[in-house]
mmCIF file of C-alpha atoms in Angstrom:
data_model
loop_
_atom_site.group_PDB
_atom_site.id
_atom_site.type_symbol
_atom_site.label_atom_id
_atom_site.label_comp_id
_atom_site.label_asym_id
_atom_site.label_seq_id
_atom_site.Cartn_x
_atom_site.Cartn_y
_atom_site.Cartn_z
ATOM 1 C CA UNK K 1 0.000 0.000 0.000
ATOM 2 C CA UNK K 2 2.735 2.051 0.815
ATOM 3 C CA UNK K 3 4.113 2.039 -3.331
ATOM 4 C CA UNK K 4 0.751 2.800 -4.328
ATOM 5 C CA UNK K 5 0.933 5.528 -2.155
ATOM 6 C CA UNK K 6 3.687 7.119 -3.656
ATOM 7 C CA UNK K 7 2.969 6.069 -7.067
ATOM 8 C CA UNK K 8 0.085 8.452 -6.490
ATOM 9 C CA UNK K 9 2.164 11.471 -4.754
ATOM 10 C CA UNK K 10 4.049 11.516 -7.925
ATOM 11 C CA UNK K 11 1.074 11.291 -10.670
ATOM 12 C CA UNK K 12 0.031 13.835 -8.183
ATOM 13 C CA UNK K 13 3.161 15.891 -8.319
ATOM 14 C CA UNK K 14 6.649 15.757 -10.901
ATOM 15 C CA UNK K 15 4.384 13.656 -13.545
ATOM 16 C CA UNK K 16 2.296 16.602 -13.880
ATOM 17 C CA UNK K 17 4.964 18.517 -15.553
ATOM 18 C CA UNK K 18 5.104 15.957 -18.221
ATOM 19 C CA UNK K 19 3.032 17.683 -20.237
ATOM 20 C CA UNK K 20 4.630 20.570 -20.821
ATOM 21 C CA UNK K 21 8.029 18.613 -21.114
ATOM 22 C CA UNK K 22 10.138 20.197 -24.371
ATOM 23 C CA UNK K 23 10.953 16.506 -25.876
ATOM 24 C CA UNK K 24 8.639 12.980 -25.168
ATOM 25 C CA UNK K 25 8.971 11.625 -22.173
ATOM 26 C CA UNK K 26 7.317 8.255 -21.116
ATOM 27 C CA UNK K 27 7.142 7.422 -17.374
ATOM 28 C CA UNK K 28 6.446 3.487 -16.036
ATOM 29 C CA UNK K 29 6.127 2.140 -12.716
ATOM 30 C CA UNK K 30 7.820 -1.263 -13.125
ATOM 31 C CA UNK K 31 6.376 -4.031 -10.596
ATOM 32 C CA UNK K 32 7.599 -7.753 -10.470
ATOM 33 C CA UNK K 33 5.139 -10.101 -11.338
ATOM 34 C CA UNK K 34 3.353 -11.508 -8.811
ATOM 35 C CA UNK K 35 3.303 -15.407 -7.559
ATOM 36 C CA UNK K 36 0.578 -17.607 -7.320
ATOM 37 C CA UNK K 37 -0.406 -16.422 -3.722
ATOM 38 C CA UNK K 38 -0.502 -13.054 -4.736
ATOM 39 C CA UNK K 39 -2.132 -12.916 -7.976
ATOM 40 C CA UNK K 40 -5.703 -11.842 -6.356
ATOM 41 C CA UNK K 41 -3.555 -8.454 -4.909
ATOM 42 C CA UNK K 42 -2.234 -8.009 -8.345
ATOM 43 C CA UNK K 43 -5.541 -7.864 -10.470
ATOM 44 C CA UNK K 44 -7.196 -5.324 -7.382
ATOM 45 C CA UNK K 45 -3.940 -3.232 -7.876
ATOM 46 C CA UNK K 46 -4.796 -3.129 -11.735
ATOM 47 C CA UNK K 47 -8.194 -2.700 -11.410
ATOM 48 C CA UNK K 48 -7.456 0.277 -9.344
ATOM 49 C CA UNK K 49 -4.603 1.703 -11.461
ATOM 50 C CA UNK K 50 -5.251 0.679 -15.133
ATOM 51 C CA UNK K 51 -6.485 4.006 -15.808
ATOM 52 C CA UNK K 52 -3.377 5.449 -15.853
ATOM 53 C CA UNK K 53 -1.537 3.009 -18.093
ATOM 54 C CA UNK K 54 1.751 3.503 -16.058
ATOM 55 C CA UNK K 55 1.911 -0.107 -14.594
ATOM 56 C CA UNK K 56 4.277 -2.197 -16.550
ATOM 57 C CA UNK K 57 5.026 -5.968 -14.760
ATOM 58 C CA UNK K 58 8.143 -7.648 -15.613
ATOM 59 C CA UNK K 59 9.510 -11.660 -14.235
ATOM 60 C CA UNK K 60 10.413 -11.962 -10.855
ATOM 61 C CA UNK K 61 8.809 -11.874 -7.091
ATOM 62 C CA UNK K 62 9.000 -8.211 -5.559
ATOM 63 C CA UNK K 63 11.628 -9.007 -3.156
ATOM 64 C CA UNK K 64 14.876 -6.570 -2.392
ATOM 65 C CA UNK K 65 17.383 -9.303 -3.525
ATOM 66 C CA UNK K 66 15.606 -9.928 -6.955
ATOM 67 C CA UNK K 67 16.408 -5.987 -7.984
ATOM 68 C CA UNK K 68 18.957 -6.893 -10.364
ATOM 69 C CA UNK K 69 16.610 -9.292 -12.260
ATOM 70 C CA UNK K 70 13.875 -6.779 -12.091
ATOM 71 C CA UNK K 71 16.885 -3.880 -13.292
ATOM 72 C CA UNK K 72 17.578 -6.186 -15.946
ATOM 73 C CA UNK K 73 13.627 -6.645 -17.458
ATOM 74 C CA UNK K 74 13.344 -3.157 -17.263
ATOM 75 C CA UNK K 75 16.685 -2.566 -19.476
ATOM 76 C CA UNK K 76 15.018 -5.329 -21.515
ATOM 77 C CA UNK K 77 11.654 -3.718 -21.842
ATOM 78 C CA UNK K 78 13.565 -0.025 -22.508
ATOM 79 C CA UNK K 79 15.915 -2.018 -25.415
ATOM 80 C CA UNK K 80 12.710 -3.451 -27.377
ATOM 81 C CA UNK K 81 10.350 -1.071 -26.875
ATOM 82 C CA UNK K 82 8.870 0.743 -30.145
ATOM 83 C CA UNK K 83 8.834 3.706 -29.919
ATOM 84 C CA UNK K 84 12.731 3.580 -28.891
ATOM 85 C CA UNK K 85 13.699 4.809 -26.105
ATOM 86 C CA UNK K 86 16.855 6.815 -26.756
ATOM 87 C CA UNK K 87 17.601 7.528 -22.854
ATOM 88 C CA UNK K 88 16.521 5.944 -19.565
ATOM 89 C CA UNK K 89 16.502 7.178 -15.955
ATOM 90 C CA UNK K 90 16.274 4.235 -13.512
ATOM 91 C CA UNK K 91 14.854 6.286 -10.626
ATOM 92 C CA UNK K 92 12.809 4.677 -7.058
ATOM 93 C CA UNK K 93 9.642 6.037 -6.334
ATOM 94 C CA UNK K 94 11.188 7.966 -3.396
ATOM 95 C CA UNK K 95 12.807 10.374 -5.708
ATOM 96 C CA UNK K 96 11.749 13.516 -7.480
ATOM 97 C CA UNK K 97 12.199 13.954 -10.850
ATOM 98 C CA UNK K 98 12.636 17.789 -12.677
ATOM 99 C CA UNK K 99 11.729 16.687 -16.147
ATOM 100 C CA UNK K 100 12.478 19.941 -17.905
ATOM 101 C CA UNK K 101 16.488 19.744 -16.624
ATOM 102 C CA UNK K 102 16.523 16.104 -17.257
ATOM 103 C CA UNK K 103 15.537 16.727 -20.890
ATOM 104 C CA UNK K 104 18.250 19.833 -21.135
ATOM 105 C CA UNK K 105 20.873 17.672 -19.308
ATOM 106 C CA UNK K 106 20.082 14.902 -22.279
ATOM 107 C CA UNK K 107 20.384 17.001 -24.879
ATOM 108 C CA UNK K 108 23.622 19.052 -23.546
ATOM 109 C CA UNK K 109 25.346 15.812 -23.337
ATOM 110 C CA UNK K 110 24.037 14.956 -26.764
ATOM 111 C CA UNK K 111 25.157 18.204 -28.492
ATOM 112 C CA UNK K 112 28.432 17.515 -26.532
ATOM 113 C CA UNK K 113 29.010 14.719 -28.698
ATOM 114 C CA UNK K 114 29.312 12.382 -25.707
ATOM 115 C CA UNK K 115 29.476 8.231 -26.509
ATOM 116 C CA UNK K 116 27.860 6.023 -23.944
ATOM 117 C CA UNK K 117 26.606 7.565 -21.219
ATOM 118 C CA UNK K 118 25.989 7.066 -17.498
ATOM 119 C CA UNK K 119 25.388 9.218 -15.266
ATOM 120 C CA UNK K 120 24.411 9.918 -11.577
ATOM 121 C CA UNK K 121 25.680 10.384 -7.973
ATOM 122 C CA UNK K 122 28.287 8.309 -6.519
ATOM 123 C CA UNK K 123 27.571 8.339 -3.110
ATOM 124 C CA UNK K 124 30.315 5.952 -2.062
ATOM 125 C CA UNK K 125 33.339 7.494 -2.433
ATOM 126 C CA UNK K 126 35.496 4.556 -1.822
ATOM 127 C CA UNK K 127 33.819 2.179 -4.078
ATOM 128 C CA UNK K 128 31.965 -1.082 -3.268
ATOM 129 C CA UNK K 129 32.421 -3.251 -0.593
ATOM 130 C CA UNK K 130 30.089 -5.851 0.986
ATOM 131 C CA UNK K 131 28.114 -5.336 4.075
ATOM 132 C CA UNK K 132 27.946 -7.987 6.364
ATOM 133 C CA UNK K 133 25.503 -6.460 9.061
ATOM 134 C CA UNK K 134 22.216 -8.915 9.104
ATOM 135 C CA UNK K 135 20.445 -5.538 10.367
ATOM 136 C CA UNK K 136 21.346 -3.444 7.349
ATOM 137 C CA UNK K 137 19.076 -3.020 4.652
ATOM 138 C CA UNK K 138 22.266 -3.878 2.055
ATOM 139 C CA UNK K 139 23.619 -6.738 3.792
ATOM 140 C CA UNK K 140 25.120 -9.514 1.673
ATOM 141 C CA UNK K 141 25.918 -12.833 3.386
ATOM 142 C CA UNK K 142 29.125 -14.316 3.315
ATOM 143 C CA UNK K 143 27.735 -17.658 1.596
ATOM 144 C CA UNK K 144 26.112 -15.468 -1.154
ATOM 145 C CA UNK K 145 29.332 -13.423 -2.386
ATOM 146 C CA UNK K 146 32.283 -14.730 -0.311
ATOM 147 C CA UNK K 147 35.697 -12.304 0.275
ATOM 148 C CA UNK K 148 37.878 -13.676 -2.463
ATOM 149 C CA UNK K 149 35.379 -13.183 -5.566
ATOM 150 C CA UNK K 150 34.398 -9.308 -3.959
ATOM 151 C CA UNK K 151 34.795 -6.523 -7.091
ATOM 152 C CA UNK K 152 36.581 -4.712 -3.490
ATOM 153 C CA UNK K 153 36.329 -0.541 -4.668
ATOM 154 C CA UNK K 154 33.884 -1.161 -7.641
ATOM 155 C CA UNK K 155 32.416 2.565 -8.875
ATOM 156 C CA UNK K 156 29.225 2.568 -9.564
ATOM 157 C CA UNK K 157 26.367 5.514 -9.402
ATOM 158 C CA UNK K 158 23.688 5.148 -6.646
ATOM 159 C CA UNK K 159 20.575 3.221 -7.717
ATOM 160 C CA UNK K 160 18.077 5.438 -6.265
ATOM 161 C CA UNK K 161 18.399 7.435 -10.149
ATOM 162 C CA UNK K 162 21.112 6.969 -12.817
ATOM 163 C CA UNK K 163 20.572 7.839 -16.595
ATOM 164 C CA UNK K 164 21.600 5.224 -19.450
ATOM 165 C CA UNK K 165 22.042 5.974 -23.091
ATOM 166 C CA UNK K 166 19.980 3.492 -25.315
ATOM 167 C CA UNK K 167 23.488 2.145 -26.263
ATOM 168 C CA UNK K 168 24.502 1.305 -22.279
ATOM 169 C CA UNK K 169 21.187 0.208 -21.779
ATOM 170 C CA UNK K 170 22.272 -2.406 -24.308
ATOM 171 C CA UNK K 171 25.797 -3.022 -23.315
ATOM 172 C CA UNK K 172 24.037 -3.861 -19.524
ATOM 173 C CA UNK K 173 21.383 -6.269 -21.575
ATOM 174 C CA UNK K 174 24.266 -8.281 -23.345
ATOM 175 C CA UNK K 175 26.371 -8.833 -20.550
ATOM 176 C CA UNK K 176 23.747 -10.015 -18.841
ATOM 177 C CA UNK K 177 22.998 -12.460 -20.935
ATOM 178 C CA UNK K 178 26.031 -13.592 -22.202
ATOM 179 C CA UNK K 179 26.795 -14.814 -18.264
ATOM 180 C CA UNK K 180 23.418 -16.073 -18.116
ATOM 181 C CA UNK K 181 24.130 -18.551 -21.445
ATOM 182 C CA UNK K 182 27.652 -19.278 -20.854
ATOM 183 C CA UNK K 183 28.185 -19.111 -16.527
ATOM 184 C CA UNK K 184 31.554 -20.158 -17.114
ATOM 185 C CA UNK K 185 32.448 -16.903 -18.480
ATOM 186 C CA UNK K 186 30.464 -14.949 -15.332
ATOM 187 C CA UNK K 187 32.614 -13.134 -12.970
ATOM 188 C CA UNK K 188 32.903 -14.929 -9.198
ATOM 189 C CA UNK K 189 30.345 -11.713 -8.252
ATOM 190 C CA UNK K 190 27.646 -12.288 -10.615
ATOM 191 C CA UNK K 191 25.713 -14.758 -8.744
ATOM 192 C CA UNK K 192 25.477 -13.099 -5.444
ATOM 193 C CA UNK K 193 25.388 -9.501 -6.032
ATOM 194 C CA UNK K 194 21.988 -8.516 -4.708
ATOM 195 C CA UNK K 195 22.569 -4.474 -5.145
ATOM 196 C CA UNK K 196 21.399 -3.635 -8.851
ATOM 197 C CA UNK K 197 23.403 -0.041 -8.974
ATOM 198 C CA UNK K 198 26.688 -2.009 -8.303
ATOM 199 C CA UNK K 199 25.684 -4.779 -11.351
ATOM 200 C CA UNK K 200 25.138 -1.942 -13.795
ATOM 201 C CA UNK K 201 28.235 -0.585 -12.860
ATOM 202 C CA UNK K 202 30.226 -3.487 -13.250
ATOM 203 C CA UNK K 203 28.953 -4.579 -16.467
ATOM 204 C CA UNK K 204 29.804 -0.916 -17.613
ATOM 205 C CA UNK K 205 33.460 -0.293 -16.421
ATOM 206 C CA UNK K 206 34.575 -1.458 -19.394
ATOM 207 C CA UNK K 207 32.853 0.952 -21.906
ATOM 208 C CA UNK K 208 31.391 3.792 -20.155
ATOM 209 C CA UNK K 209 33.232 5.810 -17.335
ATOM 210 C CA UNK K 210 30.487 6.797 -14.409
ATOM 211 C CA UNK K 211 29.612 10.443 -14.413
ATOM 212 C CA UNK K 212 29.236 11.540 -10.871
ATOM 213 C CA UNK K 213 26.530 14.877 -11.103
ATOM 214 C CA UNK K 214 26.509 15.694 -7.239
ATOM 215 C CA UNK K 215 24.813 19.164 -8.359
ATOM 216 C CA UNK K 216 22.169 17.191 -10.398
ATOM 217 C CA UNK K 217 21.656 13.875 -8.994
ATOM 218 C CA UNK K 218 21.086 15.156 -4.877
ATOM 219 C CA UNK K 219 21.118 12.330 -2.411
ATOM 220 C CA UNK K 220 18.669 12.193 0.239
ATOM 221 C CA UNK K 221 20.841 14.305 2.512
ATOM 222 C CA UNK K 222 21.608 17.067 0.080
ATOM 223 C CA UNK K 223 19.966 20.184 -0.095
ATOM 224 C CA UNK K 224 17.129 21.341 -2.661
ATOM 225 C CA UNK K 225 19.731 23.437 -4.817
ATOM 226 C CA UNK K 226 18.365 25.318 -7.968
ATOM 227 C CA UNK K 227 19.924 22.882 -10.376
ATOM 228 C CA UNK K 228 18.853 19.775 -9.284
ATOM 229 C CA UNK K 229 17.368 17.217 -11.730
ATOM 230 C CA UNK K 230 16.717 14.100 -9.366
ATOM 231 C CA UNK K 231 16.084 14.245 -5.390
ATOM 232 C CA UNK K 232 16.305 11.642 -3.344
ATOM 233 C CA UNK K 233 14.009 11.614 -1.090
ATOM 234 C CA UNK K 234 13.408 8.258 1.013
ATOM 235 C CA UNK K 235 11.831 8.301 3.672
ATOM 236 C CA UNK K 236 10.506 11.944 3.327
ATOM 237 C CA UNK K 237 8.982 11.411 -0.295
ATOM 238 C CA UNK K 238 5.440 11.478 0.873
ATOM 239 C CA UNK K 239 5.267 14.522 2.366
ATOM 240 C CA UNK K 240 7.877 16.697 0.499
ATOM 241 C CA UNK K 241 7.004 15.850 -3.051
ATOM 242 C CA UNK K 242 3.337 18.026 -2.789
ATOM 243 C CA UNK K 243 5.731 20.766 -1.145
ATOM 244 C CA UNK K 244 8.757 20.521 -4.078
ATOM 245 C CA UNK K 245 6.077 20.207 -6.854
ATOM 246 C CA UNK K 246 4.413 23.945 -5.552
ATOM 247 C CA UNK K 247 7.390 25.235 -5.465
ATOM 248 C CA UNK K 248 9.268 24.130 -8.736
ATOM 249 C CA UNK K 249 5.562 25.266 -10.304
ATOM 250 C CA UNK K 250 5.876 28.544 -9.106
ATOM 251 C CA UNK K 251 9.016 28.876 -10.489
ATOM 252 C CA UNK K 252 10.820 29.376 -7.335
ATOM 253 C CA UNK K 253 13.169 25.863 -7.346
ATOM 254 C CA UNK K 254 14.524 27.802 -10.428
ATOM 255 C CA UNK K 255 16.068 30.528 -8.985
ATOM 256 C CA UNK K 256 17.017 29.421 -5.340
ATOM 257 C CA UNK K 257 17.363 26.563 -3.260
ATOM 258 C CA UNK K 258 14.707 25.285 -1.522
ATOM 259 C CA UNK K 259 12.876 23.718 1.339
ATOM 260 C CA UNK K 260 12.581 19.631 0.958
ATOM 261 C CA UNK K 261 12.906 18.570 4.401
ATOM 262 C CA UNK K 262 10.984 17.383 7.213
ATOM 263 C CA UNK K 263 13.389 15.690 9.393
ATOM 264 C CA UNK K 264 15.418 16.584 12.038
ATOM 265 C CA UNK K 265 19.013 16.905 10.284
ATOM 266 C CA UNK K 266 21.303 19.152 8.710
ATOM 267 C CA UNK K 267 21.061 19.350 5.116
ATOM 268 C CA UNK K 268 24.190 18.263 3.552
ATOM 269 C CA UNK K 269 25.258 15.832 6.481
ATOM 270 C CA UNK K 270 25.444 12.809 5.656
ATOM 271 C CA UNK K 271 25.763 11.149 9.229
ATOM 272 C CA UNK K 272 23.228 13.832 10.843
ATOM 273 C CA UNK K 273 20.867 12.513 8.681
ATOM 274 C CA UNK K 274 21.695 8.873 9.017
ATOM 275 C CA UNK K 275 21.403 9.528 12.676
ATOM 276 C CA UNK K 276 17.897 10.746 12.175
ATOM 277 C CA UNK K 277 17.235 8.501 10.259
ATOM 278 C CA UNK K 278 18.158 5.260 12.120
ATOM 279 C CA UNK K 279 16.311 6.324 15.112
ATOM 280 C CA UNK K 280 12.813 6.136 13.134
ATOM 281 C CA UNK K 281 10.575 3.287 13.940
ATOM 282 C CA UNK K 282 9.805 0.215 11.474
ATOM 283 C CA UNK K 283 12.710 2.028 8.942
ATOM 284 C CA UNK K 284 15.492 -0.360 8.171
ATOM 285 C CA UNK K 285 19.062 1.234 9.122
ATOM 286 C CA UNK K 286 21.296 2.447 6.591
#
């Protein structure tokens, strides 16, 4: 109930400004297919939503350690869909999207002349590394991805919203399933990596270089700045996105930075706001 929710908040909010967007821009809410035992939730969820055409289901169980298969549909959906898709954000339903900048930002990098692109915020500095804490939200089990086959300092671009040119979006499709045809030639990681925004960027180190946009792409932390494209906003979402979507109306997001906070934290600290946020109830820690 809680993704319906904020399915709504943003039909209710960034969608909106769709429709006066400068280039098409197509938005989907991607859900996993459901099992057997939840195949009566799925057809009231349609019934309720079909109106809006904005549902797409792809294979797999909604379950946090199937988002790389469900990444991987979507990239498959985005590489065979007609009309073509020449760009994709992979965004969470926590985040809000400025559609205008993202269509500028696409084509600035497009009169640029630049080749594959991917772009986004890398929040890790340091690169990947495995979390073994059973109470974190990104923990990976020893059995699943043990130390000697870790991609240790891996950079990748935080999956909460990264943009893919049509042509990375097929780079991540055939790499995919190469290892899925031919597992002898798949990497000790591939198996066991449950976090999707590390898989894309492994399967792209090779061709595309990750384009950190830490004025763009603003993690849930960061300020409101005037030229932000995609906000994280987690746990927040609900009730900021009705306050971000009067004020980038208005015209005032333009010009300034502004308000997108309801917790108690300093904007741009990271650990004040993990602080915050680890003390909330029924939240998993970060």
């Amino acid at each position: 109930m809680q993704a319906q929710h904020r399915r709504n908040a943003i039909r209710q909010s960034w969608a909106l400004t769709m429709a006066k967007s400068p280039s098409p821009v197509d938005l989907k809410f991607v859900l996993a297919q459901p099992n057997d035992s939840k195949i009566a939730d799925a057809h009231s969820l349609l019934q309720a939503e079909m109106r809006h055409q904005d549902i797409l289901f792809v294979r797999n169980e909604e379950m946090y350690n199937n988002l790389p298969k469900k990444t991987i549909n979507i990239m498959r959906y985005a590489s065979l869909a007609s009309p073509r898709y020449s760009h994709v954000l992979k965004t969470d339903d926590d985040c809000y999207v400025r559609v205008a900048k993202l269509v500028h930002l696409v084509q600035k990098f497009e009169r640029d002349g630049q080749g594959i692109l991917y772009i986004g915020r890398q929040e890790n500095p340091h690169g990947f590394f495995p979390i073994r804490d059973p109470a974190s939200k990104w923990y990976i089990p020893y059995k699943d991805m043990p130390d000697d086959v870790v991609p240790w300092k891996a950079v990748y671009l935080a999956g909460w919203g990264y943009l893919l040119s049509q042509d990375a979006v097929q780079l991540v499709v055939s790499r995919v399933e190469l290892y899925e045809q031919q597992p002898d030639k798949a990497p000790g990681w591939f198996a066991g990596l449950h976090w999707e925004d590390v898989l894309v960027g492994l399967l792209l180190h090779e061709y595309a270089q990750p384009q950190n946009r830490p004025d763009e792409f603003r993690a849930a932390w960061d300020s409101c700045n005037a030229g932000a494209v995609v906000k994280h906003m987690d746990v927040e979402a609900l009730e900021v996105f009705p306050m971000l979507y009067t004020q980038e109306t208005v015209g005032a997001w333009d010009v300034q930075t502004v308000k997108c906070q309801v917790g108690g934290y300093n904007p741009g600290d990271y650990w004040s706001w993990k602080h915050w946020r680890d003390t909330l109830e029924d939240v998993l820690r970060v």
